[in-house]
Short mmCIF file of C-alpha atoms in Angstrom, two decimals:
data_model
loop_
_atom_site.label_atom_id
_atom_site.label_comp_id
_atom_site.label_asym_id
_atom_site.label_seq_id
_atom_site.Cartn_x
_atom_site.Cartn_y
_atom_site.Cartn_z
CA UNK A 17 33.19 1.78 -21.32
CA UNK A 18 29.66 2.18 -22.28
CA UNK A 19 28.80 5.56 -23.50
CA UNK A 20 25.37 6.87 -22.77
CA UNK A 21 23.03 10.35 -23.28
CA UNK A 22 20.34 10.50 -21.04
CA UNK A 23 17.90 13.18 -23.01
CA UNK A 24 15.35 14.73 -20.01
CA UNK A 25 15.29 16.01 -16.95
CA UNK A 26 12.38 14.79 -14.79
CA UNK A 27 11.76 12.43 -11.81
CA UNK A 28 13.25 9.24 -14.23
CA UNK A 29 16.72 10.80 -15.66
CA UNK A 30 17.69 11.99 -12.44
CA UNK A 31 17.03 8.62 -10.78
CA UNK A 32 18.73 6.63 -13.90
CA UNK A 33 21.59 9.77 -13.61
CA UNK A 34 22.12 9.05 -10.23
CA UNK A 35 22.28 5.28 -10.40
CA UNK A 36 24.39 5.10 -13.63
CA UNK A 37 26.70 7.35 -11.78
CA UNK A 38 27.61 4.63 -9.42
CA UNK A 39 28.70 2.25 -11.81
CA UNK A 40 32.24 1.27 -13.30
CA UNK A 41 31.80 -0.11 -16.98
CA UNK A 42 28.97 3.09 -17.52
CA UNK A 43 29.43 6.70 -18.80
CA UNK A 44 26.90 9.35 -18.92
CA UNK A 45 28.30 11.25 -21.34
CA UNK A 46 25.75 14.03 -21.55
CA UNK A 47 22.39 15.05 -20.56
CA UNK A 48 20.31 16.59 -23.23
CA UNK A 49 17.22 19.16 -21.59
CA UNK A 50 15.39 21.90 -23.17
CA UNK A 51 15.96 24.19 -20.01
CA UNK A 52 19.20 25.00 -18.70
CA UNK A 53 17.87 25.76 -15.08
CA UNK A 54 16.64 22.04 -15.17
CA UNK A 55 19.94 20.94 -16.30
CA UNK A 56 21.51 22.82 -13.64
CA UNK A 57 21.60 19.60 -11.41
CA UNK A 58 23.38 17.50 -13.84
CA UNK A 59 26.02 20.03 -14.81
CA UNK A 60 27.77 20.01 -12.02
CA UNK A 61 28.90 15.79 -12.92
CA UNK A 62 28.86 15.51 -16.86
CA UNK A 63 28.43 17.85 -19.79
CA UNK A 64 24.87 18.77 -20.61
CA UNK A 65 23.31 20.32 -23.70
CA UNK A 66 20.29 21.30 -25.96
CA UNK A 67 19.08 19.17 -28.74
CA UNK A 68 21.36 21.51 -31.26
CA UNK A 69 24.91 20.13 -29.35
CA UNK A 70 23.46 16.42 -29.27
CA UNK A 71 26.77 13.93 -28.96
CA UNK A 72 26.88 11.62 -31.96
CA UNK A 73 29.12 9.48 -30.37
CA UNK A 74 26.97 7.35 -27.89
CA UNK A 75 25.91 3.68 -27.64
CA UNK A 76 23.31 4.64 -26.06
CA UNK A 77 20.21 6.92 -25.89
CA UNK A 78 18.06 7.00 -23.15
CA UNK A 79 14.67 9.37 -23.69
CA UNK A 80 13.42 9.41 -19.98
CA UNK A 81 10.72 12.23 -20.74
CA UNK A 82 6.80 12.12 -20.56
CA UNK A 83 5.03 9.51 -23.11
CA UNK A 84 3.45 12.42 -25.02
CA UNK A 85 7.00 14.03 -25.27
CA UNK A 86 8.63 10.60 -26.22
CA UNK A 87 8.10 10.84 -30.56
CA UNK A 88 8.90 14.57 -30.86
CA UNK A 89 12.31 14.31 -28.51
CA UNK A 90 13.14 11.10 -30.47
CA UNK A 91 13.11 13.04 -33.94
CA UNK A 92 15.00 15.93 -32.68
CA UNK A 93 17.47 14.15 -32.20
CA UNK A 94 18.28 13.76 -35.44
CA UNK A 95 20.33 10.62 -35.18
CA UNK A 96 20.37 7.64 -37.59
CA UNK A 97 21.07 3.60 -36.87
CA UNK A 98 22.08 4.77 -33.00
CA UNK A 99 20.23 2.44 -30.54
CA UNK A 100 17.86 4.62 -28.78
CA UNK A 101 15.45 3.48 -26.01
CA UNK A 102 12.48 5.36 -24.23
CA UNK A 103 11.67 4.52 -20.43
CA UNK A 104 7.43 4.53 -20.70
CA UNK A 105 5.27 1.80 -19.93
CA UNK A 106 3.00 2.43 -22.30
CA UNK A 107 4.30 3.94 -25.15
CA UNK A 108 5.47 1.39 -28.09
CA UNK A 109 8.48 1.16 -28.86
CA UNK A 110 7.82 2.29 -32.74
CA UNK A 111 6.69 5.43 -31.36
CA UNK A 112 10.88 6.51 -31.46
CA UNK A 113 12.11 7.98 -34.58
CA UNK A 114 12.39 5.94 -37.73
CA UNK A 115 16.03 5.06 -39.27
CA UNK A 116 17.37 4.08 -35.69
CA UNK A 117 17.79 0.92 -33.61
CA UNK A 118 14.41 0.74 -30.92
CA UNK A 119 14.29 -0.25 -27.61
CA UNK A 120 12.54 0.38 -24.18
CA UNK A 121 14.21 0.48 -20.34
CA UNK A 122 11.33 0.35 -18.54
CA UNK A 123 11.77 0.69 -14.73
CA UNK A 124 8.62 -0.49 -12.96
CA UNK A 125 8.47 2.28 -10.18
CA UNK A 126 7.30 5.33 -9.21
CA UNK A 127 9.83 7.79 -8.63
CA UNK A 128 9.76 11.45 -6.81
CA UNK A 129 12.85 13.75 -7.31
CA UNK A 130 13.07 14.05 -3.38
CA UNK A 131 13.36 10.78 -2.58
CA UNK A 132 16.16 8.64 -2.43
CA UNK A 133 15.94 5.32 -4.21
CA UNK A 134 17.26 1.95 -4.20
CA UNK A 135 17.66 0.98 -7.87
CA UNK A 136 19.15 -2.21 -7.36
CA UNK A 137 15.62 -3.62 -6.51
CA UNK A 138 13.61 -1.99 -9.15
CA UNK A 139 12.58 -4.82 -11.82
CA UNK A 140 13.96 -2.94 -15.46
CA UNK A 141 12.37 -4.35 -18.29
CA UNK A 142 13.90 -4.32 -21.67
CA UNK A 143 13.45 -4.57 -25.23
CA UNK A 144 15.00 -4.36 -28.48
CA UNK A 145 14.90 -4.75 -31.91
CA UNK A 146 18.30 -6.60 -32.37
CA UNK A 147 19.78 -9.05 -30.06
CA UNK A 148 23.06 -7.18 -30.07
CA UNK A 149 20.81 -4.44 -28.63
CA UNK A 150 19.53 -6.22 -26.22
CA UNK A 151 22.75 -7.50 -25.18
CA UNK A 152 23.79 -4.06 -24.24
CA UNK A 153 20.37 -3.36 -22.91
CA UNK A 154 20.94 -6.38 -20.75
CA UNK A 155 24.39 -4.81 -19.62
CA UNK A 156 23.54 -1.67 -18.77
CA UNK A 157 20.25 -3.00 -17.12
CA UNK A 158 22.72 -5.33 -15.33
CA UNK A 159 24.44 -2.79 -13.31
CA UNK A 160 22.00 -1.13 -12.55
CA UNK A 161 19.51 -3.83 -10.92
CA UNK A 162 19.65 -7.53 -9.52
CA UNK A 163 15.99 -7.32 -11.21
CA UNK A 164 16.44 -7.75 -15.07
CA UNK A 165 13.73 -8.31 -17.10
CA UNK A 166 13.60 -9.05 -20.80
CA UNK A 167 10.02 -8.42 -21.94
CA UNK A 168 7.57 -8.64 -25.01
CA UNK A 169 5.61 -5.50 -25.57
CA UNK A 170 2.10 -7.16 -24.36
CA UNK A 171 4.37 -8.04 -21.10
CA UNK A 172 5.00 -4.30 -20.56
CA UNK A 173 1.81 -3.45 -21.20
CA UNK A 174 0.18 -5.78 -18.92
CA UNK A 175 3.09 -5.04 -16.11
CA UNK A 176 1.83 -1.22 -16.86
CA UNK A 177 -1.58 -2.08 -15.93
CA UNK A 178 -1.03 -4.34 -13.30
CA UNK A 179 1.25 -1.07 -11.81
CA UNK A 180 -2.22 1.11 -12.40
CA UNK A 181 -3.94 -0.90 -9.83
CA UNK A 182 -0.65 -1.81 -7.29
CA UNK A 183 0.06 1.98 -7.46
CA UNK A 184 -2.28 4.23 -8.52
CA UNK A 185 -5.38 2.96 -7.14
CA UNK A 186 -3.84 1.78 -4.24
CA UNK A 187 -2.68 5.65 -3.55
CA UNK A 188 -6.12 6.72 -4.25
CA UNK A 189 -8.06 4.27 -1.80
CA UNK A 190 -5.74 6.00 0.48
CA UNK A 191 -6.73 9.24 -0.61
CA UNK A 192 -10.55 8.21 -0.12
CA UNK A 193 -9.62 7.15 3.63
CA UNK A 194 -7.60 10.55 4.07
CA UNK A 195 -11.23 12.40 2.84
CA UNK A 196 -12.99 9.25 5.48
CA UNK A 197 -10.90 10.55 8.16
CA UNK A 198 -11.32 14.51 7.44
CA UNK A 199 -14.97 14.60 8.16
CA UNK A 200 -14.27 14.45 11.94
CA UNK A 201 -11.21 16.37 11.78
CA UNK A 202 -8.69 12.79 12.49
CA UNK A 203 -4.80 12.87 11.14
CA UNK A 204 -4.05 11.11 8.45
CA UNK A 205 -1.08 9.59 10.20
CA UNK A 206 -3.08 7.52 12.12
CA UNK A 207 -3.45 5.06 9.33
CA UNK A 208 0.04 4.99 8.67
CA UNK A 209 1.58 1.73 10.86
CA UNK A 210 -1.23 0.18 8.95
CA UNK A 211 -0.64 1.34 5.50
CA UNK A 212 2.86 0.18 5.73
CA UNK A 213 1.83 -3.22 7.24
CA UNK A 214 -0.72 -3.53 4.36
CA UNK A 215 2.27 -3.45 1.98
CA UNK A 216 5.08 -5.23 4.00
CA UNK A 217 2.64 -7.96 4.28
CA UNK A 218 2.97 -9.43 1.11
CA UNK A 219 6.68 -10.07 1.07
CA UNK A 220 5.45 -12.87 2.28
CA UNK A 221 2.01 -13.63 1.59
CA UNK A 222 -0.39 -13.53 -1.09
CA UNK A 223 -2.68 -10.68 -1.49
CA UNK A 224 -5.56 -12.89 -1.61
CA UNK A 225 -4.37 -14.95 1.69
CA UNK A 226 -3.93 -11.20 3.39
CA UNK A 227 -7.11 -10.47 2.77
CA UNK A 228 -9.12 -9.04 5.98
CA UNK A 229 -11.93 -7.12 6.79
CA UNK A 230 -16.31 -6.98 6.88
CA UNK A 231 -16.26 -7.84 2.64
CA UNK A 232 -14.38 -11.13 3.35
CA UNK A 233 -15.76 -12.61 6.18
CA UNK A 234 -19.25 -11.03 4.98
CA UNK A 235 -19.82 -9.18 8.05
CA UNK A 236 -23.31 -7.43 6.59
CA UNK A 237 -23.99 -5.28 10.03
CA UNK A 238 -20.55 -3.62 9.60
CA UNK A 239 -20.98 -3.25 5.67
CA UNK A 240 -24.19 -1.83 6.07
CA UNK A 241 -23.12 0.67 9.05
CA UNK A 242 -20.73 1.73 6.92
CA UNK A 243 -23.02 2.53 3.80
CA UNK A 244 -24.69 4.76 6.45
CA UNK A 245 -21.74 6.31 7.42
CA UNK A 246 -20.76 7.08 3.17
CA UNK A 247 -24.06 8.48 2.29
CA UNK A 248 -24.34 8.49 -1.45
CA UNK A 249 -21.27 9.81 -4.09
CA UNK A 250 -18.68 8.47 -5.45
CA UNK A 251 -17.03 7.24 -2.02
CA UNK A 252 -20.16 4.94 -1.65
CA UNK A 253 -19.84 3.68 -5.45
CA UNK A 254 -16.13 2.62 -4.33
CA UNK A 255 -17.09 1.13 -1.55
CA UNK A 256 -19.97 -0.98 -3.03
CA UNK A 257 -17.99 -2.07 -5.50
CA UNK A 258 -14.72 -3.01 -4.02
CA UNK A 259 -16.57 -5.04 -1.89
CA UNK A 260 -18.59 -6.74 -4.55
CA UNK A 261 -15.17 -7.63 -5.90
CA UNK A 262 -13.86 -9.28 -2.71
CA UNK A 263 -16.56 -10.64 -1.88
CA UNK A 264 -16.54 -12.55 -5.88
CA UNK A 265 -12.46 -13.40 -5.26
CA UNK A 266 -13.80 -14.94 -1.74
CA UNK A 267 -17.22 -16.39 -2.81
CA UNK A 268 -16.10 -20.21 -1.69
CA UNK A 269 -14.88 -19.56 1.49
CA UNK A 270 -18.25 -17.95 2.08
CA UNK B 1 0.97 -3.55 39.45
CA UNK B 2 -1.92 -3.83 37.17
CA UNK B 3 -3.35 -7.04 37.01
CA UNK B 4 -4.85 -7.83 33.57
CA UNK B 5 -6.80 -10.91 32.35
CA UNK B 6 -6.55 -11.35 28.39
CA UNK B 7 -9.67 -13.15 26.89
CA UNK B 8 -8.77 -14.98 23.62
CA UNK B 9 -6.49 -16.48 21.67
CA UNK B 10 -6.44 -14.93 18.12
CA UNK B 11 -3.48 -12.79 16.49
CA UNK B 12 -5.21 -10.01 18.39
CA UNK B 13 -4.47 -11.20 21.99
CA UNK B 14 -1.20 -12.67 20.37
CA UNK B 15 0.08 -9.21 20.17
CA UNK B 16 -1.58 -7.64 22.62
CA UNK B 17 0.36 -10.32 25.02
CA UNK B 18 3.79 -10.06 23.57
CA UNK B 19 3.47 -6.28 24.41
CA UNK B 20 2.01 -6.40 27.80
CA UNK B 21 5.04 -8.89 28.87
CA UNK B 22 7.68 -6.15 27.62
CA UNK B 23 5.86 -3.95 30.06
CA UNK B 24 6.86 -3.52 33.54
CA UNK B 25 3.73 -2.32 35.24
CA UNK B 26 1.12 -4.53 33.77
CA UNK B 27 1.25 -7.90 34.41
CA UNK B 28 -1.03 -10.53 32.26
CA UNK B 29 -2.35 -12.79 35.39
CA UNK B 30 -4.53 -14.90 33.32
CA UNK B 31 -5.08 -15.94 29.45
CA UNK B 32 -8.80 -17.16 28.94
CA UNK B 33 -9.78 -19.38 25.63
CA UNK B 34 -11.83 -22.40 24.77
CA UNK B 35 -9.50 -24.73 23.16
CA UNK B 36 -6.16 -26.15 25.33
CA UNK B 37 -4.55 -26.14 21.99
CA UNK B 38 -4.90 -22.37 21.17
CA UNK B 39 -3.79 -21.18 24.70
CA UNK B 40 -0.78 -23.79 24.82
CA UNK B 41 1.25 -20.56 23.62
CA UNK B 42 0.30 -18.76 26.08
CA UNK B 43 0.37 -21.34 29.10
CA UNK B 44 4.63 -20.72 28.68
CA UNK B 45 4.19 -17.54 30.19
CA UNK B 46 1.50 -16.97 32.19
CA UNK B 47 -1.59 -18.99 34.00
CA UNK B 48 -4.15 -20.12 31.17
CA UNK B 49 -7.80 -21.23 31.65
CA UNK B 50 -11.16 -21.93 30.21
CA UNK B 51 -14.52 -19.35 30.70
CA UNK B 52 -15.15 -22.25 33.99
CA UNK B 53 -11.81 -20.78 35.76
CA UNK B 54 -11.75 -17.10 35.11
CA UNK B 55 -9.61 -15.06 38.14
CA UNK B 56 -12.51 -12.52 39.74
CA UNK B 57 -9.31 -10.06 41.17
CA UNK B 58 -8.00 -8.51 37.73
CA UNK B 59 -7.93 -4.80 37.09
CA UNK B 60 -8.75 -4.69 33.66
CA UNK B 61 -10.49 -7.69 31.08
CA UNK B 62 -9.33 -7.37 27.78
CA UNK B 63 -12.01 -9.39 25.12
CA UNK B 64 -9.28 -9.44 21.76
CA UNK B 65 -12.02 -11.70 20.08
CA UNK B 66 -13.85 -12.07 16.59
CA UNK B 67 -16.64 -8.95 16.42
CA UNK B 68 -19.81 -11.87 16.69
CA UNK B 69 -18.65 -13.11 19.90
CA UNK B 70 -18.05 -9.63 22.05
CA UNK B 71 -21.42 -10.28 23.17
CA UNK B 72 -21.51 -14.02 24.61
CA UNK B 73 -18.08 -13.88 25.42
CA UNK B 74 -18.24 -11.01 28.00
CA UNK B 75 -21.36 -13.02 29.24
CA UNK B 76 -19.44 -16.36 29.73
CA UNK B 77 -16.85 -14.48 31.82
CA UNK B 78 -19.80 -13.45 34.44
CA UNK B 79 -18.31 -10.95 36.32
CA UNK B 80 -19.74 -7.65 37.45
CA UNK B 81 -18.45 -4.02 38.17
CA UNK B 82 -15.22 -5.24 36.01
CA UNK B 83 -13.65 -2.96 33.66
CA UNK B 84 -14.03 -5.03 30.64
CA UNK B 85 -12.80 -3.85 26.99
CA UNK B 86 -13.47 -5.03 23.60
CA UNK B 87 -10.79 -4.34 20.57
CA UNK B 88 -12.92 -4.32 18.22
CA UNK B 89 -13.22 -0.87 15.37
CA UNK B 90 -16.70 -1.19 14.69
CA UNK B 91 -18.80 -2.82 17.74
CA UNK B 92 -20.26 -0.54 20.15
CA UNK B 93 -19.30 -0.52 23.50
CA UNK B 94 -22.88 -1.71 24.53
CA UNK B 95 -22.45 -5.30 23.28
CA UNK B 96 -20.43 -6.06 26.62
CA UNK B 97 -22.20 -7.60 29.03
CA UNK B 98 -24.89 -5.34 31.31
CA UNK B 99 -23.63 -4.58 34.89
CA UNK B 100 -19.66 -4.43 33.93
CA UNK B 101 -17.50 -1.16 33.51
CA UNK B 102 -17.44 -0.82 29.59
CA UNK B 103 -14.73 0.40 27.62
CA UNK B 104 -12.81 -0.17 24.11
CA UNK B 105 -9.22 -0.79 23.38
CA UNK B 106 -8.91 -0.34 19.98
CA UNK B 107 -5.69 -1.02 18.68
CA UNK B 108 -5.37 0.74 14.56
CA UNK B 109 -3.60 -2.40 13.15
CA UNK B 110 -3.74 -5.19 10.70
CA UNK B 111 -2.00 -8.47 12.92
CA UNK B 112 -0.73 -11.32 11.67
CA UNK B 113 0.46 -14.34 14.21
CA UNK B 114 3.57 -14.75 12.05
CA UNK B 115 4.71 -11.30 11.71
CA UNK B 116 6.45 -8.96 14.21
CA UNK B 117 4.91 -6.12 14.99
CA UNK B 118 6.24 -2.94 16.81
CA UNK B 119 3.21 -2.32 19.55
CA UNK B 120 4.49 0.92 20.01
CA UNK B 121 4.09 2.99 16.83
CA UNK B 122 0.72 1.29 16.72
CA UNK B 123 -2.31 3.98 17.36
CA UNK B 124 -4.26 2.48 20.42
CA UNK B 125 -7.90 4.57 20.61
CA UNK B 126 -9.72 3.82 23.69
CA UNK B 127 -13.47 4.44 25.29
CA UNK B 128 -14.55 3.96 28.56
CA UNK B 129 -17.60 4.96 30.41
CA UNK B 130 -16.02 6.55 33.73
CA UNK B 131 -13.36 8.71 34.19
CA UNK B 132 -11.35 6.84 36.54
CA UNK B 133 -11.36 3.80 33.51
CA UNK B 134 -10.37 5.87 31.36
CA UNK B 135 -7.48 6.97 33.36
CA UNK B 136 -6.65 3.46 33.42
CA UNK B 137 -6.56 2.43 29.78
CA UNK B 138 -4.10 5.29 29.30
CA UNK B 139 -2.05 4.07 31.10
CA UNK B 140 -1.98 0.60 29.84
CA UNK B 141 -2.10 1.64 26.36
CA UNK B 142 0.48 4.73 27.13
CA UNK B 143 2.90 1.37 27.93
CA UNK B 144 2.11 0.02 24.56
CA UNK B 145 2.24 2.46 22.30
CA UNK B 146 3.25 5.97 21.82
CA UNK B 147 0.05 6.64 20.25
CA UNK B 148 -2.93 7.04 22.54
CA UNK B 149 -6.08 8.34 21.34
CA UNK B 150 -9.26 9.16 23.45
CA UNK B 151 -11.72 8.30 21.16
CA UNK B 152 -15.71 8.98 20.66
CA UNK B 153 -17.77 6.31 19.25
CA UNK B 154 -18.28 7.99 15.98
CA UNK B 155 -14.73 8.67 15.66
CA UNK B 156 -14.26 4.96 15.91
CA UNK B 157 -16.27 4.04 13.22
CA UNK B 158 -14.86 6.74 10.99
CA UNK B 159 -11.57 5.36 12.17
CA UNK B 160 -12.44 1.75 11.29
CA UNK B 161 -14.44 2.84 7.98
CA UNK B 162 -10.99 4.62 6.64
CA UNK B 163 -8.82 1.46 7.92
CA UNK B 164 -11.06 -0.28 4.88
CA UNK B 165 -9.82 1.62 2.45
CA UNK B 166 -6.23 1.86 3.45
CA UNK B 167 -5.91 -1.78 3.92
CA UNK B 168 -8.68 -4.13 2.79
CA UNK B 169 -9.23 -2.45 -0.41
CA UNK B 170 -5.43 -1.05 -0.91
CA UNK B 171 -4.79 -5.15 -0.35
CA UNK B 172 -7.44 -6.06 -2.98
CA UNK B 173 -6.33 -3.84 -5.53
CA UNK B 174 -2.83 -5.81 -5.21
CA UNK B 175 -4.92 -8.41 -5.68
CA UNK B 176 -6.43 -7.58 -8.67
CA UNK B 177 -2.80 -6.23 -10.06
CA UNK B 178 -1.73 -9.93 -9.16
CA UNK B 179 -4.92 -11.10 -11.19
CA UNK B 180 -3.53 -9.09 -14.53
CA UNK B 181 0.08 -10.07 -13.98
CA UNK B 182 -1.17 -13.87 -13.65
CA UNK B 183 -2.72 -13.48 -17.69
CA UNK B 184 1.07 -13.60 -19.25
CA UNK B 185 2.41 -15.53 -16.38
CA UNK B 186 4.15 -12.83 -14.58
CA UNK B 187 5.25 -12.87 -10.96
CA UNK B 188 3.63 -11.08 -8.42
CA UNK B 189 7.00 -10.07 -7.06
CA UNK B 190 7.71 -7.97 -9.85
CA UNK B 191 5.48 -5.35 -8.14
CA UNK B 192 6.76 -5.36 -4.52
CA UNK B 193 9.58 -2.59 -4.81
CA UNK B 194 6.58 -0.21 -6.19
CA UNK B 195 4.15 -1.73 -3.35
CA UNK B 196 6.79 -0.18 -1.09
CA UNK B 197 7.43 2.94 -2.52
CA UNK B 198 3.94 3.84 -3.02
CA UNK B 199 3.12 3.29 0.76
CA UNK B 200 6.20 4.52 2.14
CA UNK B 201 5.79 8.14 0.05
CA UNK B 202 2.77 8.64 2.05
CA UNK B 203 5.07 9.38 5.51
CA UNK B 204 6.50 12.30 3.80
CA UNK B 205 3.20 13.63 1.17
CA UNK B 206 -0.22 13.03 1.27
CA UNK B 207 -2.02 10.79 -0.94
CA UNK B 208 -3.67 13.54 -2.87
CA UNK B 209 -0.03 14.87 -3.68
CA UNK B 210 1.34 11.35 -4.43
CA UNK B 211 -1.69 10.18 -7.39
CA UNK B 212 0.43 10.04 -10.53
CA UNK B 213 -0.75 7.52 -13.24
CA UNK B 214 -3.11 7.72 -16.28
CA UNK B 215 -6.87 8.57 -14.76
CA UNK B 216 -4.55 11.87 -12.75
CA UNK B 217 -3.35 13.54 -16.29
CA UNK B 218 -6.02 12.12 -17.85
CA UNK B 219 -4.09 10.59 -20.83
CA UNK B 220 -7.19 8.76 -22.79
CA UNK B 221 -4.89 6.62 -25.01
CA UNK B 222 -3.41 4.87 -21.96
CA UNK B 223 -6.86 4.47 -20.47
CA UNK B 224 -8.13 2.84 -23.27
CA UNK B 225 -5.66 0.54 -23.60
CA UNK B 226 -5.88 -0.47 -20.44
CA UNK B 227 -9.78 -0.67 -20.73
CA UNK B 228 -9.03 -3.14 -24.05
CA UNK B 229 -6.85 -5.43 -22.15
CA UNK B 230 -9.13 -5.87 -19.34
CA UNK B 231 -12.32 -6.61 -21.36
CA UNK B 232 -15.17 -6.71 -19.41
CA UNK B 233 -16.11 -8.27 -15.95
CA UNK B 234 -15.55 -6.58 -12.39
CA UNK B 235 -11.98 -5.72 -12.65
CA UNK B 236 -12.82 -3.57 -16.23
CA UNK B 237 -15.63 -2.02 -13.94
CA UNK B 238 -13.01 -1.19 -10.85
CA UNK B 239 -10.67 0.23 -13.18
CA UNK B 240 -13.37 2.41 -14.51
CA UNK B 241 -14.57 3.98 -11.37
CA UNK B 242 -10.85 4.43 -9.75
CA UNK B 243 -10.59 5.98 -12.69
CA UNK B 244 -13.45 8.20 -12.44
CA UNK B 245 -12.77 8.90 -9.04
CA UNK B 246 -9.38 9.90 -9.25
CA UNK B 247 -10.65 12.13 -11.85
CA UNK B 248 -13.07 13.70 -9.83
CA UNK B 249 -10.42 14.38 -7.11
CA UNK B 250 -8.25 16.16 -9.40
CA UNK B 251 -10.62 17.86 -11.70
CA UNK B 252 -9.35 21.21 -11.29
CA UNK B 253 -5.73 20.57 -12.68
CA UNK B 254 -7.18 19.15 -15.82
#
């Protein structure tokens, strides 16, 4: 049995709590929060604690708190050669506290508390600083997800980014329709049978064969009619821009 | 019985003809296109022709075709006092023919001949000059779809403008994460379980309450990272004015 403290309480821990909870050779052993009404949720299916009633007994430490919060957490807990692994992107893994054994579990996804989540598809990506680490990273990983991933730090960085533009900016082009469709007063649901078939779409296709729309096929009188329609600001700049950049990714075809 | 003749053969009238056939007060009397070939498809389950052969007794002329040939097509087909309807988001009704019944039949949707598409979650917006036509497109699209929408012209456009952003530019900014991801040899796949999440989160919050990432908590270590490992060149540029953007959006919290 594979003995593990998962230290916060956010979005992450309770999706990692929830999925390590399902599985047979893994133990939560305690989950380590500053608040106790945060912890609330956890108490009721394994002992939970401050950072004074840390268990020194784990093989594991998971720190699934913001990046910011990740070198402060790692030093309170006031452990020495335990393997202890934060869950950021970002964040390198030297940021943990010195006189321990590093690592990252990275899973690339954005999680909400409310929603329910398959882990088992969610790519984790791992790294350590000893391969007997890494072994148990693997493990762990391993019954978690089909998707295991053993990365090199520029990997997670670059997944990180590439996650900045599949999630984040995708979101906010959706945002900028939302604001499109306000100005006459049109629900946002409209757009949603075509948001989802925007994504579901490449499960089996490319996103540069999926491609549609007046950038690709250089349709100017529908470009331009839609410059009218933007005015100037910062909805405009997107939209001049984003099309530049299809239009680059599709200059042969046109 | 309303008698419909479908002009074109494109994903479009693909569609459009697998629903009508589920339907069982519309019947498709007649599928009109230039090339034997491309109406071969169709010829399995209904009559088929060329512009030489079209039937004069249909109810309803549905042009699914590409946005430059509204014009000449609905002149080939030489009829007059016809309802005939376009599908197209962003060309005006007027670009029919002179001396027909004009209307629009707009269905919100990204189609793809090899995927199957529910019809009836699928927002169908319609125009038409009289009364009595428009009467008649709701109840043709009402058999499609569950979601009819009377539409103006400018609500159209605004319509179409927003489908950009929610699909062609949400598509090219998977693109671009596909672009990064291709720099260390990573595959695209990786990403599809947070492609999913990120557009299925938007049936239960909006987009504005969805934008997590570095540009929302504005955490300038991560963003300049990510700046370094683009360099420079139109992606750098996107990420800087998504960036910019989203920080604009959600200026207040910071």
């Amino acid at each position: 049995m594979t003995r593990i403290v998962l230290v916060g309480t956010g979005n992450v821990a309770w999706h990692l709590f929830e999925g390590l909870r399902r599985t047979k050779d893994l133990a939560v052993i305690q989950v380590i929060g500053r608040s106790a009404k945060a912890l609330a949720p956890f108490s009721k299916a394994t002992s939970t604690g401050d950072f004074n009633r840390v268990l020194t007994d784990a093989d594991l430490y998971i720190i699934a708190v913001s990046d910011d919060a990740i070198s402060t957490v790692s030093q309170l807990l006031k452990l020495k050669d335990k393997l202890i692994v934060h869950t950021s992107g970002s964040v390198p893994k030297e940021a943990l506290a010195q006189g321990v054994r590093r690592g990252v579990f990275y899973p690339l996804q954005s999680f909400s508390r409310d929603r329910s989540l398959n882990l088992r598809e969610v790519p984790l990506c791992i790294e350590a600083e000893l391969p007997a680490d890494l072994a148990l990273l693997r493990k762990v990983a391993g019954s978690l997800s089909e998707q295991v991933r053993e990365v090199t730090p520029e990997e997670r960085r670059q997944l990180h980014l590439a996650a900045v533009f599949a999630n984040n900016f995708t979101n906010h082009c959706c945002h900028l329709a939302h604001e499109v469709l306000k100005q006459r007063n049109l629900p946002f649901r409209l757009l949603l049978p075509l948001i989802r078939e925007t994504s579901e779409k490449l499960r089996e296709m490319t996103p540069y064969d999926a491609q549609t729309g007046p950038a690709r096929r250089n349709d100017r009188k529908t470009l331009s009619q839609h410059q009218a329609l933007l005015q100037n600001g910062i909805r405009s700049d997107v939209y001049t821009l984003l099309t530049k950049s299809i239009q680059q990714t599709h200059a042969e075809e046109l």
